[in-house]
mmCIF file of C-alpha atoms in Angstrom:
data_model
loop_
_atom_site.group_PDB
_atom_site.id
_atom_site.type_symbol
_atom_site.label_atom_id
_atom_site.label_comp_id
_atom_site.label_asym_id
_atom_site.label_seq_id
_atom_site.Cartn_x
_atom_site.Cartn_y
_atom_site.Cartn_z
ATOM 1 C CA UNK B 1 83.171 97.664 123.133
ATOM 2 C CA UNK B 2 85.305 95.071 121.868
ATOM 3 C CA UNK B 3 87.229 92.737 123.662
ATOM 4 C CA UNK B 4 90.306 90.493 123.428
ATOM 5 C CA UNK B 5 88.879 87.615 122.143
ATOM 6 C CA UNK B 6 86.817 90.110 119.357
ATOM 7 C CA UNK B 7 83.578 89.627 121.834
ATOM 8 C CA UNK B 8 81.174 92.218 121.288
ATOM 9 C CA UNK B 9 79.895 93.791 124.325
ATOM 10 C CA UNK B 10 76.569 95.833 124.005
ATOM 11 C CA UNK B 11 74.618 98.088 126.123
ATOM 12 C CA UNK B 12 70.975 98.228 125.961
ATOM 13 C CA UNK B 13 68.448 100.592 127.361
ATOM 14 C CA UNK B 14 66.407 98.410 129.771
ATOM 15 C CA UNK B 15 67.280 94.864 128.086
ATOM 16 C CA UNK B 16 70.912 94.739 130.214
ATOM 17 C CA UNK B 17 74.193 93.896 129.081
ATOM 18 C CA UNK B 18 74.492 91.650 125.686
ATOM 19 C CA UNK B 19 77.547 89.863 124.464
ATOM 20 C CA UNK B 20 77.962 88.500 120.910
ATOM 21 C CA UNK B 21 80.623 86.374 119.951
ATOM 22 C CA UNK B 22 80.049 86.011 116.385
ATOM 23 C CA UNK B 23 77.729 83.488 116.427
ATOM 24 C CA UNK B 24 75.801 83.141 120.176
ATOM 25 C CA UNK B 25 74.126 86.278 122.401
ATOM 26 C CA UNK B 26 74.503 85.749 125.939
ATOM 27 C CA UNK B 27 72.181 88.593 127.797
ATOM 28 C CA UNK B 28 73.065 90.075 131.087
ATOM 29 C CA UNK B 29 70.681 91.549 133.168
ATOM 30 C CA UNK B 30 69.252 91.749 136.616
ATOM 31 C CA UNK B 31 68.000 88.449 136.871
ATOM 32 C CA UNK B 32 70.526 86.516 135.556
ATOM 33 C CA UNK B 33 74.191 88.214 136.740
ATOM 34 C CA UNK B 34 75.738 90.719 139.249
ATOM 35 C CA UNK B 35 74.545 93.687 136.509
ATOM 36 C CA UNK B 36 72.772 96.600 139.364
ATOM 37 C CA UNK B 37 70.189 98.095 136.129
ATOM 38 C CA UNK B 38 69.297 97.283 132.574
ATOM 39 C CA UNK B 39 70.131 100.436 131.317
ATOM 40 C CA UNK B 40 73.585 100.293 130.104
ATOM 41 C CA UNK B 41 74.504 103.662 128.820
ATOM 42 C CA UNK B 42 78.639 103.347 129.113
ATOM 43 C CA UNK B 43 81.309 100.316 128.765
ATOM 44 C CA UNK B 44 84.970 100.056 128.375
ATOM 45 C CA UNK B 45 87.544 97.314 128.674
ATOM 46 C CA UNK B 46 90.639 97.121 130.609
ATOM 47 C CA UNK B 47 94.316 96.127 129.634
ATOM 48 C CA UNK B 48 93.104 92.601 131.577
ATOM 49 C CA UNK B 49 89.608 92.088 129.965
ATOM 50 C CA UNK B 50 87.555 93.524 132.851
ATOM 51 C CA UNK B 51 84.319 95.271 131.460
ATOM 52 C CA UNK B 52 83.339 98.787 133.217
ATOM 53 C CA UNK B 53 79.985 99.106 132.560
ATOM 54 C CA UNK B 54 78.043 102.350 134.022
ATOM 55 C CA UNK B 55 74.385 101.989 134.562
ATOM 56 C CA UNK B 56 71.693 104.952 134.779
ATOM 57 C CA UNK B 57 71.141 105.015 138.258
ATOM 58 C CA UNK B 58 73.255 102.391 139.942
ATOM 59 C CA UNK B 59 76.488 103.306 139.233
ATOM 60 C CA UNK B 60 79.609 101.513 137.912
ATOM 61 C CA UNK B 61 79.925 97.166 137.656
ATOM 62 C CA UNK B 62 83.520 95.533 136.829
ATOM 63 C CA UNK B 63 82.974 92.405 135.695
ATOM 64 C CA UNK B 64 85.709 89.936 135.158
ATOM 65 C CA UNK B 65 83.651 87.398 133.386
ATOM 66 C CA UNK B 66 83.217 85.428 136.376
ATOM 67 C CA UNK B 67 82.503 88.294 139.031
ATOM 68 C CA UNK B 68 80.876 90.938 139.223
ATOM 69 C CA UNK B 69 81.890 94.493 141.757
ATOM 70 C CA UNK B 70 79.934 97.188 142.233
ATOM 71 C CA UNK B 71 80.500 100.759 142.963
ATOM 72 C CA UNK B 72 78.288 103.458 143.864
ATOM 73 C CA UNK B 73 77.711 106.527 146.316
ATOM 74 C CA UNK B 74 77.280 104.219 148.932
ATOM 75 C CA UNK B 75 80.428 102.307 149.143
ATOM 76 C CA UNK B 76 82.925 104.236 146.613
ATOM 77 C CA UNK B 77 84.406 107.524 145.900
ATOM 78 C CA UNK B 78 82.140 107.362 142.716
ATOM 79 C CA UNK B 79 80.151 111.186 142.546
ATOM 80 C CA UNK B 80 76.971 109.954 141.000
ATOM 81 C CA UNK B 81 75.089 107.045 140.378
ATOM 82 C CA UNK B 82 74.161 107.739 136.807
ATOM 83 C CA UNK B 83 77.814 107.087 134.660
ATOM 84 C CA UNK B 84 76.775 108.201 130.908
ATOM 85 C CA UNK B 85 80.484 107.471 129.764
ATOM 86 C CA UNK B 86 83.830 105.497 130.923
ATOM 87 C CA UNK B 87 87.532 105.760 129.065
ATOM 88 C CA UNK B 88 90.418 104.002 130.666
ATOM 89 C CA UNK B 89 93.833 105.852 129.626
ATOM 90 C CA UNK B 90 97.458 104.118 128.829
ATOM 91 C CA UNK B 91 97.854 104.004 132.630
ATOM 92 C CA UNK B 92 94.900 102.488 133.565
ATOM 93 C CA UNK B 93 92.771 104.893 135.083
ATOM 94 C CA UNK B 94 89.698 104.809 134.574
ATOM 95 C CA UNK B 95 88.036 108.074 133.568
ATOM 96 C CA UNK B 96 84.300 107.844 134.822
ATOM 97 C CA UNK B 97 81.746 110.674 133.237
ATOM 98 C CA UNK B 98 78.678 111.022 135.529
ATOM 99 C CA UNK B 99 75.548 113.120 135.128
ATOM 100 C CA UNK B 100 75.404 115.217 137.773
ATOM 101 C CA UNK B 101 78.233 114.348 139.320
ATOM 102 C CA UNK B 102 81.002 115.641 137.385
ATOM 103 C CA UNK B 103 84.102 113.619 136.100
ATOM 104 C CA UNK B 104 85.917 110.850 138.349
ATOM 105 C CA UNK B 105 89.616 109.366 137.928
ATOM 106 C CA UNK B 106 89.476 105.643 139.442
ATOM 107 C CA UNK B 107 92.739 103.761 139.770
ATOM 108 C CA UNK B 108 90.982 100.659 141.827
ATOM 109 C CA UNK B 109 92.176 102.264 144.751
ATOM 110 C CA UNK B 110 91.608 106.345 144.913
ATOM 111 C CA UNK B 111 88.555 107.852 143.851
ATOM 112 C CA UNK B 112 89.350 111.936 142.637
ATOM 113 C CA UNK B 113 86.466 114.004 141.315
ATOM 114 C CA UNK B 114 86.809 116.760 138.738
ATOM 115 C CA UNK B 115 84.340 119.706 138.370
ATOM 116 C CA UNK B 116 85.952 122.446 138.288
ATOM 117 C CA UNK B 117 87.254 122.824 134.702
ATOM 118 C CA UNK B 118 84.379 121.447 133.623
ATOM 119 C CA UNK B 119 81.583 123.775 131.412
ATOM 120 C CA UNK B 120 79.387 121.372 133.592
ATOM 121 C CA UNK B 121 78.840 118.412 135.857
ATOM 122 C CA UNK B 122 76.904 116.394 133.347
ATOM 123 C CA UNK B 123 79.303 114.616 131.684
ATOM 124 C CA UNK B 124 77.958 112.661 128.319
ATOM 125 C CA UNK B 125 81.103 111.546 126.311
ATOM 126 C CA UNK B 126 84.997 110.965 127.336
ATOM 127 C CA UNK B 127 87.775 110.182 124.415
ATOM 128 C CA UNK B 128 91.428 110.064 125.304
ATOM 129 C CA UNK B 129 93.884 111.062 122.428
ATOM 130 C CA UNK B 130 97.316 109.490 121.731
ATOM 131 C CA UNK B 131 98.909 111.965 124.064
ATOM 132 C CA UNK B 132 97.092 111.209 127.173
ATOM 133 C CA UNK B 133 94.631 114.595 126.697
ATOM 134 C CA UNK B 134 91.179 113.729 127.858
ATOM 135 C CA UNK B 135 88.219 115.016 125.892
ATOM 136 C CA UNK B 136 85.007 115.354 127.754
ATOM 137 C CA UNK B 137 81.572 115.847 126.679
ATOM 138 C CA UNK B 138 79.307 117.844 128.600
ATOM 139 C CA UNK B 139 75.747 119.872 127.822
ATOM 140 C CA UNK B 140 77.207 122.635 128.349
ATOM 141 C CA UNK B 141 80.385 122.214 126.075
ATOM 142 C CA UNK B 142 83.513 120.500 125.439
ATOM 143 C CA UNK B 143 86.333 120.218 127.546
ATOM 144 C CA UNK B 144 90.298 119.217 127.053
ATOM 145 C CA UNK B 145 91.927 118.197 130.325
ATOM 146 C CA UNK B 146 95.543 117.363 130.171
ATOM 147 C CA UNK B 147 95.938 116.890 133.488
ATOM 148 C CA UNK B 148 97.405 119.890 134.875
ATOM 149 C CA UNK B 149 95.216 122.320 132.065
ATOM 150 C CA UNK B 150 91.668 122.861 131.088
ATOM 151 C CA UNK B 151 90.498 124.600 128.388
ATOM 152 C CA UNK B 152 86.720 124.718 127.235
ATOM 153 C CA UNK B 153 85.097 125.124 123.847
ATOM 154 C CA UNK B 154 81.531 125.808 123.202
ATOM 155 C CA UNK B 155 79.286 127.403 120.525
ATOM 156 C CA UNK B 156 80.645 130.920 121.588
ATOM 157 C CA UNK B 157 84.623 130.532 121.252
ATOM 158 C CA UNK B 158 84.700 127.781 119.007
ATOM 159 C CA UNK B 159 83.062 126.533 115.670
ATOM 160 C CA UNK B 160 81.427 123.572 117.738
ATOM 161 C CA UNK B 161 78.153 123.439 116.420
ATOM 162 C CA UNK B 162 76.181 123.044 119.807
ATOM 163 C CA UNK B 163 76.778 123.015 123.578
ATOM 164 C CA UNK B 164 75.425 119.674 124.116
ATOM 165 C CA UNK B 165 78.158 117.484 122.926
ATOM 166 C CA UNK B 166 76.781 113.177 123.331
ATOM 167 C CA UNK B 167 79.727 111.454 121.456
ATOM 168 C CA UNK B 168 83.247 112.382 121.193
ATOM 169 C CA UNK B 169 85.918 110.012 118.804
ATOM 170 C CA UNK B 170 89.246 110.090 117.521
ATOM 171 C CA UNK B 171 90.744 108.845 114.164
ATOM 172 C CA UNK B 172 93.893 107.446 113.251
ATOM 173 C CA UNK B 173 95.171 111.036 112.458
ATOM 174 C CA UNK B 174 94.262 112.784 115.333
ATOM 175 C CA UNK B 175 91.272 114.396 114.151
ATOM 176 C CA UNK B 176 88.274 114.572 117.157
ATOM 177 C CA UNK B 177 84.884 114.170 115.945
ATOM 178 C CA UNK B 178 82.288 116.017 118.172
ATOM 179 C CA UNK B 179 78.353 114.614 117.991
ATOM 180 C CA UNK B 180 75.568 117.385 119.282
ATOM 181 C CA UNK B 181 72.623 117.507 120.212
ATOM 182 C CA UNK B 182 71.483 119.818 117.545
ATOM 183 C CA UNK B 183 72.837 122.162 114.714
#
């Protein structure tokens, strides 16, 4: 993720949470910050420069760049500890994919949890087009959510290559670009 000052902000699996500003690394991790786990699987930036960052296994951090919050199953609305992917949409919201635990819709004050609709609860990938439509990766398929409507595409009603979609984007013209786990 990129932020507004053109930091780079990278996860890592089991080294933390690294930020490059063009020229310096500063490392995040365990020891040194508020970050719960080193393995960094998910991050997105907010409209004010907060970083959501999901771990594997501890759930999600916000960190401000001065402090860090936690949420998890123990003190949140938040349906599983392991958040693979995070989108935040023109409103804010942040759009939290969990594996296991389905999708979650965080405003910073209500928690709602999405499953049904869903091929499955293991959400990998979120990408949110220029209308607001969410697109959500799971291993079981792909889902568009747009809001009130779900409709699900997987190997056997669409051309999608394979069920287990990992990365979801969307170009300048609209165009979504599915990554699977296979051919």
């Amino acid at each position: 993720a990129i932020d507004g000052q053109g930091n780079k902000w990278i996860g890592t699996w089991g080294g933390g949470l690294a930020k490059f500003d063009g020229v310096r690394w500063t490392v995040y991790n365990t020891s040194n910050s508020g970050l719960p786990y080193n393995v960094v699987p998910a991050i997105a930036i907010d409209g004010d420069g907060n970083k959501w960052i999901g771990t594997w296994g501890e759930g999600l951090a916000k960190f401000d760049d001065v402090n860090w919050t936690i949420y998890n199953t123990l003190n949140s609305g938040l349906p599983y500890d392991v958040v693979l992917a995070i989108a935040i949409d023109a409103q804010g919201n942040k759009w939290i994919g969990t594996y296991g635990g389905g999708l979650a819709k965080f405003d910073e004050a209500n928690w709602t949890i999405y499953k049904t609709g869903l091929p499955s609860d293991w959400v990998i990938a979120i990408a949110i087009d220029g209308q607001g439509i969410k697109w959500i990766g799971t291993d079981e398929g792909l889902a568009k959510f747009d809001g009130v409507n779900w409709t699900v595409y997987n190997t056997s009603n669409s051309g999608l290559p394979h069920n287990d979609v990992l990365a979801i984007a969307i170009d300048g013209q609209g165009n979504k670009w599915i990554g699977t786990n296979g051919k």
